[in-house]
């Protein structure tokens, strides 16, 4: 699997304990056999047959590293947005606010290129 291509995508992961997690793919480390997600929500076992039923959590985890051998299923359910810039020289770009004076009061979106 080409992890660079899906890095930043929304991932649905089910552990061997039948617990579902959803978050943004941070990295896949084939040497350590780990998958790292950021901004992760834990949805519990959701009635899947498991040794222990785990309820969902309202907590948002900044970062979770999963052991690859304990992952039952990993699905990309939302691809990361395509970058506006194709130029490899551009690392970060922030569009100017539309309709605002001097860039104040407008909505800002930051685009960062994966390295």
mmCIF file with all atom_site columns, C-alpha atoms in Angstrom:
data_model
loop_
_atom_site.group_PDB
_atom_site.id
_atom_site.type_symbol
_atom_site.label_atom_id
_atom_site.label_alt_id
_atom_site.label_comp_id
_atom_site.label_asym_id
_atom_site.label_entity_id
_atom_site.label_seq_id
_atom_site.pdbx_PDB_ins_code
_atom_site.Cartn_x
_atom_site.Cartn_y
_atom_site.Cartn_z
_atom_site.occupancy
_atom_site.B_iso_or_equiv
_atom_site.pdbx_formal_charge
_atom_site.auth_seq_id
_atom_site.auth_comp_id
_atom_site.auth_asym_id
_atom_site.auth_atom_id
_atom_site.pdbx_PDB_model_num
ATOM 1   C CA . UNK A 1 1   ? 0.000   0.000   0.000  1.00 0.00 ? 1   UNK A CA 1
ATOM 2   C CA . UNK A 1 2   ? 1.357   3.429   -0.979 1.00 0.00 ? 2   UNK A CA 1
ATOM 3   C CA . UNK A 1 3   ? 0.849   5.297   2.304  1.00 0.00 ? 3   UNK A CA 1
ATOM 4   C CA . UNK A 1 4   ? 1.978   8.645   0.862  1.00 0.00 ? 4   UNK A CA 1
ATOM 5   C CA . UNK A 1 5   ? -0.946  8.562   -1.582 1.00 0.00 ? 5   UNK A CA 1
ATOM 6   C CA . UNK A 1 6   ? -3.543  8.129   1.178  1.00 0.00 ? 6   UNK A CA 1
ATOM 7   C CA . UNK A 1 7   ? -1.821  10.101  3.946  1.00 0.00 ? 7   UNK A CA 1
ATOM 8   C CA . UNK A 1 8   ? -4.235  12.779  5.182  1.00 0.00 ? 8   UNK A CA 1
ATOM 9   C CA . UNK A 1 9   ? -7.284  10.736  4.123  1.00 0.00 ? 9   UNK A CA 1
ATOM 10  C CA . UNK A 1 10  ? -10.113 9.782   6.484  1.00 0.00 ? 10  UNK A CA 1
ATOM 11  C CA . UNK A 1 11  ? -9.706  6.199   7.649  1.00 0.00 ? 11  UNK A CA 1
ATOM 12  C CA . UNK A 1 12  ? -12.093 3.696   9.206  1.00 0.00 ? 12  UNK A CA 1
ATOM 13  C CA . UNK A 1 13  ? -10.171 1.098   11.220 1.00 0.00 ? 13  UNK A CA 1
ATOM 14  C CA . UNK A 1 14  ? -11.569 -1.935  13.044 1.00 0.00 ? 14  UNK A CA 1
ATOM 15  C CA . UNK A 1 15  ? -9.278  -3.610  15.556 1.00 0.00 ? 15  UNK A CA 1
ATOM 16  C CA . UNK A 1 16  ? -9.214  -7.347  16.253 1.00 0.00 ? 16  UNK A CA 1
ATOM 17  C CA . UNK A 1 17  ? -11.141 -6.430  19.433 1.00 0.00 ? 17  UNK A CA 1
ATOM 18  C CA . UNK A 1 18  ? -13.952 -5.338  17.031 1.00 0.00 ? 18  UNK A CA 1
ATOM 19  C CA . UNK A 1 19  ? -13.664 -1.664  18.065 1.00 0.00 ? 19  UNK A CA 1
ATOM 20  C CA . UNK A 1 20  ? -14.168 0.861   15.255 1.00 0.00 ? 20  UNK A CA 1
ATOM 21  C CA . UNK A 1 21  ? -12.032 4.002   15.067 1.00 0.00 ? 21  UNK A CA 1
ATOM 22  C CA . UNK A 1 22  ? -12.216 6.858   12.574 1.00 0.00 ? 22  UNK A CA 1
ATOM 23  C CA . UNK A 1 23  ? -9.503  9.440   12.039 1.00 0.00 ? 23  UNK A CA 1
ATOM 24  C CA . UNK A 1 24  ? -7.054  11.012  9.627  1.00 0.00 ? 24  UNK A CA 1
ATOM 25  C CA . UNK A 1 25  ? -4.168  8.854   8.444  1.00 0.00 ? 25  UNK A CA 1
ATOM 26  C CA . UNK A 1 26  ? -0.926  10.295  9.769  1.00 0.00 ? 26  UNK A CA 1
ATOM 27  C CA . UNK A 1 27  ? 1.475   7.514   8.786  1.00 0.00 ? 27  UNK A CA 1
ATOM 28  C CA . UNK A 1 28  ? 2.038   3.844   8.094  1.00 0.00 ? 28  UNK A CA 1
ATOM 29  C CA . UNK A 1 29  ? 5.345   2.492   9.371  1.00 0.00 ? 29  UNK A CA 1
ATOM 30  C CA . UNK A 1 30  ? 6.105   -0.831  7.652  1.00 0.00 ? 30  UNK A CA 1
ATOM 31  C CA . UNK A 1 31  ? 9.263   -1.374  9.728  1.00 0.00 ? 31  UNK A CA 1
ATOM 32  C CA . UNK A 1 32  ? 7.499   -0.970  13.101 1.00 0.00 ? 32  UNK A CA 1
ATOM 33  C CA . UNK A 1 33  ? 4.284   -2.463  11.614 1.00 0.00 ? 33  UNK A CA 1
ATOM 34  C CA . UNK A 1 34  ? 2.141   0.427   12.912 1.00 0.00 ? 34  UNK A CA 1
ATOM 35  C CA . UNK A 1 35  ? -0.599  2.707   11.619 1.00 0.00 ? 35  UNK A CA 1
ATOM 36  C CA . UNK A 1 36  ? -0.941  6.196   13.105 1.00 0.00 ? 36  UNK A CA 1
ATOM 37  C CA . UNK A 1 37  ? -4.177  8.169   13.041 1.00 0.00 ? 37  UNK A CA 1
ATOM 38  C CA . UNK A 1 38  ? -4.795  11.720  14.256 1.00 0.00 ? 38  UNK A CA 1
ATOM 39  C CA . UNK A 1 39  ? -8.054  13.391  15.337 1.00 0.00 ? 39  UNK A CA 1
ATOM 40  C CA . UNK A 1 40  ? -9.484  9.976   16.191 1.00 0.00 ? 40  UNK A CA 1
ATOM 41  C CA . UNK A 1 41  ? -12.953 9.031   17.438 1.00 0.00 ? 41  UNK A CA 1
ATOM 42  C CA . UNK A 1 42  ? -13.638 5.623   18.992 1.00 0.00 ? 42  UNK A CA 1
ATOM 43  C CA . UNK A 1 43  ? -17.070 4.205   18.109 1.00 0.00 ? 43  UNK A CA 1
ATOM 44  C CA . UNK A 1 44  ? -16.928 1.057   20.243 1.00 0.00 ? 44  UNK A CA 1
ATOM 45  C CA . UNK A 1 45  ? -17.886 -2.443  19.158 1.00 0.00 ? 45  UNK A CA 1
ATOM 46  C CA . UNK A 1 46  ? -21.315 -1.366  17.841 1.00 0.00 ? 46  UNK A CA 1
ATOM 47  C CA . UNK A 1 47  ? -22.810 -4.805  18.478 1.00 0.00 ? 47  UNK A CA 1
ATOM 48  C CA . UNK A 1 48  ? -20.133 -6.726  16.571 1.00 0.00 ? 48  UNK A CA 1
ATOM 49  C CA . UNK A 1 49  ? -19.433 -10.092 18.227 1.00 0.00 ? 49  UNK A CA 1
ATOM 50  C CA . UNK A 1 50  ? -16.590 -9.454  20.680 1.00 0.00 ? 50  UNK A CA 1
ATOM 51  C CA . UNK A 1 51  ? -15.292 -10.775 23.981 1.00 0.00 ? 51  UNK A CA 1
ATOM 52  C CA . UNK A 1 52  ? -16.273 -7.454  25.622 1.00 0.00 ? 52  UNK A CA 1
ATOM 53  C CA . UNK A 1 53  ? -18.818 -4.935  24.308 1.00 0.00 ? 53  UNK A CA 1
ATOM 54  C CA . UNK A 1 54  ? -17.257 -1.460  24.345 1.00 0.00 ? 54  UNK A CA 1
ATOM 55  C CA . UNK A 1 55  ? -19.502 1.622   24.167 1.00 0.00 ? 55  UNK A CA 1
ATOM 56  C CA . UNK A 1 56  ? -18.594 4.566   21.933 1.00 0.00 ? 56  UNK A CA 1
ATOM 57  C CA . UNK A 1 57  ? -16.673 7.480   23.426 1.00 0.00 ? 57  UNK A CA 1
ATOM 58  C CA . UNK A 1 58  ? -17.300 11.206  23.000 1.00 0.00 ? 58  UNK A CA 1
ATOM 59  C CA . UNK A 1 59  ? -13.562 11.847  23.408 1.00 0.00 ? 59  UNK A CA 1
ATOM 60  C CA . UNK A 1 60  ? -11.489 13.098  20.497 1.00 0.00 ? 60  UNK A CA 1
ATOM 61  C CA . UNK A 1 61  ? -7.979  11.625  20.591 1.00 0.00 ? 61  UNK A CA 1
ATOM 62  C CA . UNK A 1 62  ? -5.217  13.775  19.118 1.00 0.00 ? 62  UNK A CA 1
ATOM 63  C CA . UNK A 1 63  ? -3.207  10.730  18.061 1.00 0.00 ? 63  UNK A CA 1
ATOM 64  C CA . UNK A 1 64  ? -3.385  6.920   18.295 1.00 0.00 ? 64  UNK A CA 1
ATOM 65  C CA . UNK A 1 65  ? -0.764  4.460   17.048 1.00 0.00 ? 65  UNK A CA 1
ATOM 66  C CA . UNK A 1 66  ? -2.149  1.005   16.235 1.00 0.00 ? 66  UNK A CA 1
ATOM 67  C CA . UNK A 1 67  ? -0.153  -2.224  16.076 1.00 0.00 ? 67  UNK A CA 1
ATOM 68  C CA . UNK A 1 68  ? -0.589  -3.550  12.543 1.00 0.00 ? 68  UNK A CA 1
ATOM 69  C CA . UNK A 1 69  ? -1.002  -7.140  13.714 1.00 0.00 ? 69  UNK A CA 1
ATOM 70  C CA . UNK A 1 70  ? -4.066  -6.092  15.765 1.00 0.00 ? 70  UNK A CA 1
ATOM 71  C CA . UNK A 1 71  ? -5.891  -4.391  12.878 1.00 0.00 ? 71  UNK A CA 1
ATOM 72  C CA . UNK A 1 72  ? -8.739  -6.435  11.409 1.00 0.00 ? 72  UNK A CA 1
ATOM 73  C CA . UNK A 1 73  ? -9.831  -3.955  8.716  1.00 0.00 ? 73  UNK A CA 1
ATOM 74  C CA . UNK A 1 74  ? -8.648  -0.588  7.421  1.00 0.00 ? 74  UNK A CA 1
ATOM 75  C CA . UNK A 1 75  ? -10.742 1.362   4.907  1.00 0.00 ? 75  UNK A CA 1
ATOM 76  C CA . UNK A 1 76  ? -10.134 4.723   3.251  1.00 0.00 ? 76  UNK A CA 1
ATOM 77  C CA . UNK A 1 77  ? -13.588 6.298   3.219  1.00 0.00 ? 77  UNK A CA 1
ATOM 78  C CA . UNK A 1 78  ? -12.705 9.839   2.204  1.00 0.00 ? 78  UNK A CA 1
ATOM 79  C CA . UNK A 1 79  ? -9.698  10.727  0.076  1.00 0.00 ? 79  UNK A CA 1
ATOM 80  C CA . UNK A 1 80  ? -7.689  13.773  1.065  1.00 0.00 ? 80  UNK A CA 1
ATOM 81  C CA . UNK A 1 81  ? -8.430  16.834  -1.052 1.00 0.00 ? 81  UNK A CA 1
ATOM 82  C CA . UNK A 1 82  ? -6.171  17.313  -4.052 1.00 0.00 ? 82  UNK A CA 1
ATOM 83  C CA . UNK A 1 83  ? -3.653  20.106  -3.531 1.00 0.00 ? 83  UNK A CA 1
ATOM 84  C CA . UNK A 1 84  ? -4.250  23.367  -5.383 1.00 0.00 ? 84  UNK A CA 1
ATOM 85  C CA . UNK A 1 85  ? -0.569  23.624  -6.219 1.00 0.00 ? 85  UNK A CA 1
ATOM 86  C CA . UNK A 1 86  ? 1.301   21.081  -8.271 1.00 0.00 ? 86  UNK A CA 1
ATOM 87  C CA . UNK A 1 87  ? 4.577   22.994  -7.876 1.00 0.00 ? 87  UNK A CA 1
ATOM 88  C CA . UNK A 1 88  ? 6.833   20.993  -5.511 1.00 0.00 ? 88  UNK A CA 1
ATOM 89  C CA . UNK A 1 89  ? 8.405   24.280  -4.380 1.00 0.00 ? 89  UNK A CA 1
ATOM 90  C CA . UNK A 1 90  ? 5.145   25.287  -2.609 1.00 0.00 ? 90  UNK A CA 1
ATOM 91  C CA . UNK A 1 91  ? 5.026   23.944  0.947  1.00 0.00 ? 91  UNK A CA 1
ATOM 92  C CA . UNK A 1 92  ? 2.142   26.013  2.383  1.00 0.00 ? 92  UNK A CA 1
ATOM 93  C CA . UNK A 1 93  ? -0.309  28.475  0.839  1.00 0.00 ? 93  UNK A CA 1
ATOM 94  C CA . UNK A 1 94  ? -3.089  30.540  2.380  1.00 0.00 ? 94  UNK A CA 1
ATOM 95  C CA . UNK A 1 95  ? -5.565  32.221  0.018  1.00 0.00 ? 95  UNK A CA 1
ATOM 96  C CA . UNK A 1 96  ? -6.405  35.888  0.586  1.00 0.00 ? 96  UNK A CA 1
ATOM 97  C CA . UNK A 1 97  ? -9.777  36.643  2.157  1.00 0.00 ? 97  UNK A CA 1
ATOM 98  C CA . UNK A 1 98  ? -12.511 37.408  -0.353 1.00 0.00 ? 98  UNK A CA 1
ATOM 99  C CA . UNK A 1 99  ? -14.438 40.623  0.029  1.00 0.00 ? 99  UNK A CA 1
ATOM 100 C CA . UNK A 1 100 ? -12.708 41.601  3.270  1.00 0.00 ? 100 UNK A CA 1
ATOM 101 C CA . UNK A 1 101 ? -10.671 44.743  3.850  1.00 0.00 ? 101 UNK A CA 1
ATOM 102 C CA . UNK A 1 102 ? -7.004  44.039  4.344  1.00 0.00 ? 102 UNK A CA 1
ATOM 103 C CA . UNK A 1 103 ? -7.637  40.339  4.802  1.00 0.00 ? 103 UNK A CA 1
ATOM 104 C CA . UNK A 1 104 ? -9.587  40.837  8.049  1.00 0.00 ? 104 UNK A CA 1
ATOM 105 C CA . UNK A 1 105 ? -12.886 39.203  8.776  1.00 0.00 ? 105 UNK A CA 1
ATOM 106 C CA . UNK A 1 106 ? -12.734 36.751  5.914  1.00 0.00 ? 106 UNK A CA 1
ATOM 107 C CA . UNK A 1 107 ? -12.625 32.970  6.048  1.00 0.00 ? 107 UNK A CA 1
ATOM 108 C CA . UNK A 1 108 ? -9.102  31.580  5.808  1.00 0.00 ? 108 UNK A CA 1
ATOM 109 C CA . UNK A 1 109 ? -8.238  28.147  4.541  1.00 0.00 ? 109 UNK A CA 1
ATOM 110 C CA . UNK A 1 110 ? -4.706  26.847  4.811  1.00 0.00 ? 110 UNK A CA 1
ATOM 111 C CA . UNK A 1 111 ? -3.360  24.385  2.281  1.00 0.00 ? 111 UNK A CA 1
ATOM 112 C CA . UNK A 1 112 ? -0.279  22.408  3.187  1.00 0.00 ? 112 UNK A CA 1
ATOM 113 C CA . UNK A 1 113 ? 1.579   20.117  0.871  1.00 0.00 ? 113 UNK A CA 1
ATOM 114 C CA . UNK A 1 114 ? 2.611   16.679  2.145  1.00 0.00 ? 114 UNK A CA 1
ATOM 115 C CA . UNK A 1 115 ? 6.360   16.217  2.269  1.00 0.00 ? 115 UNK A CA 1
#
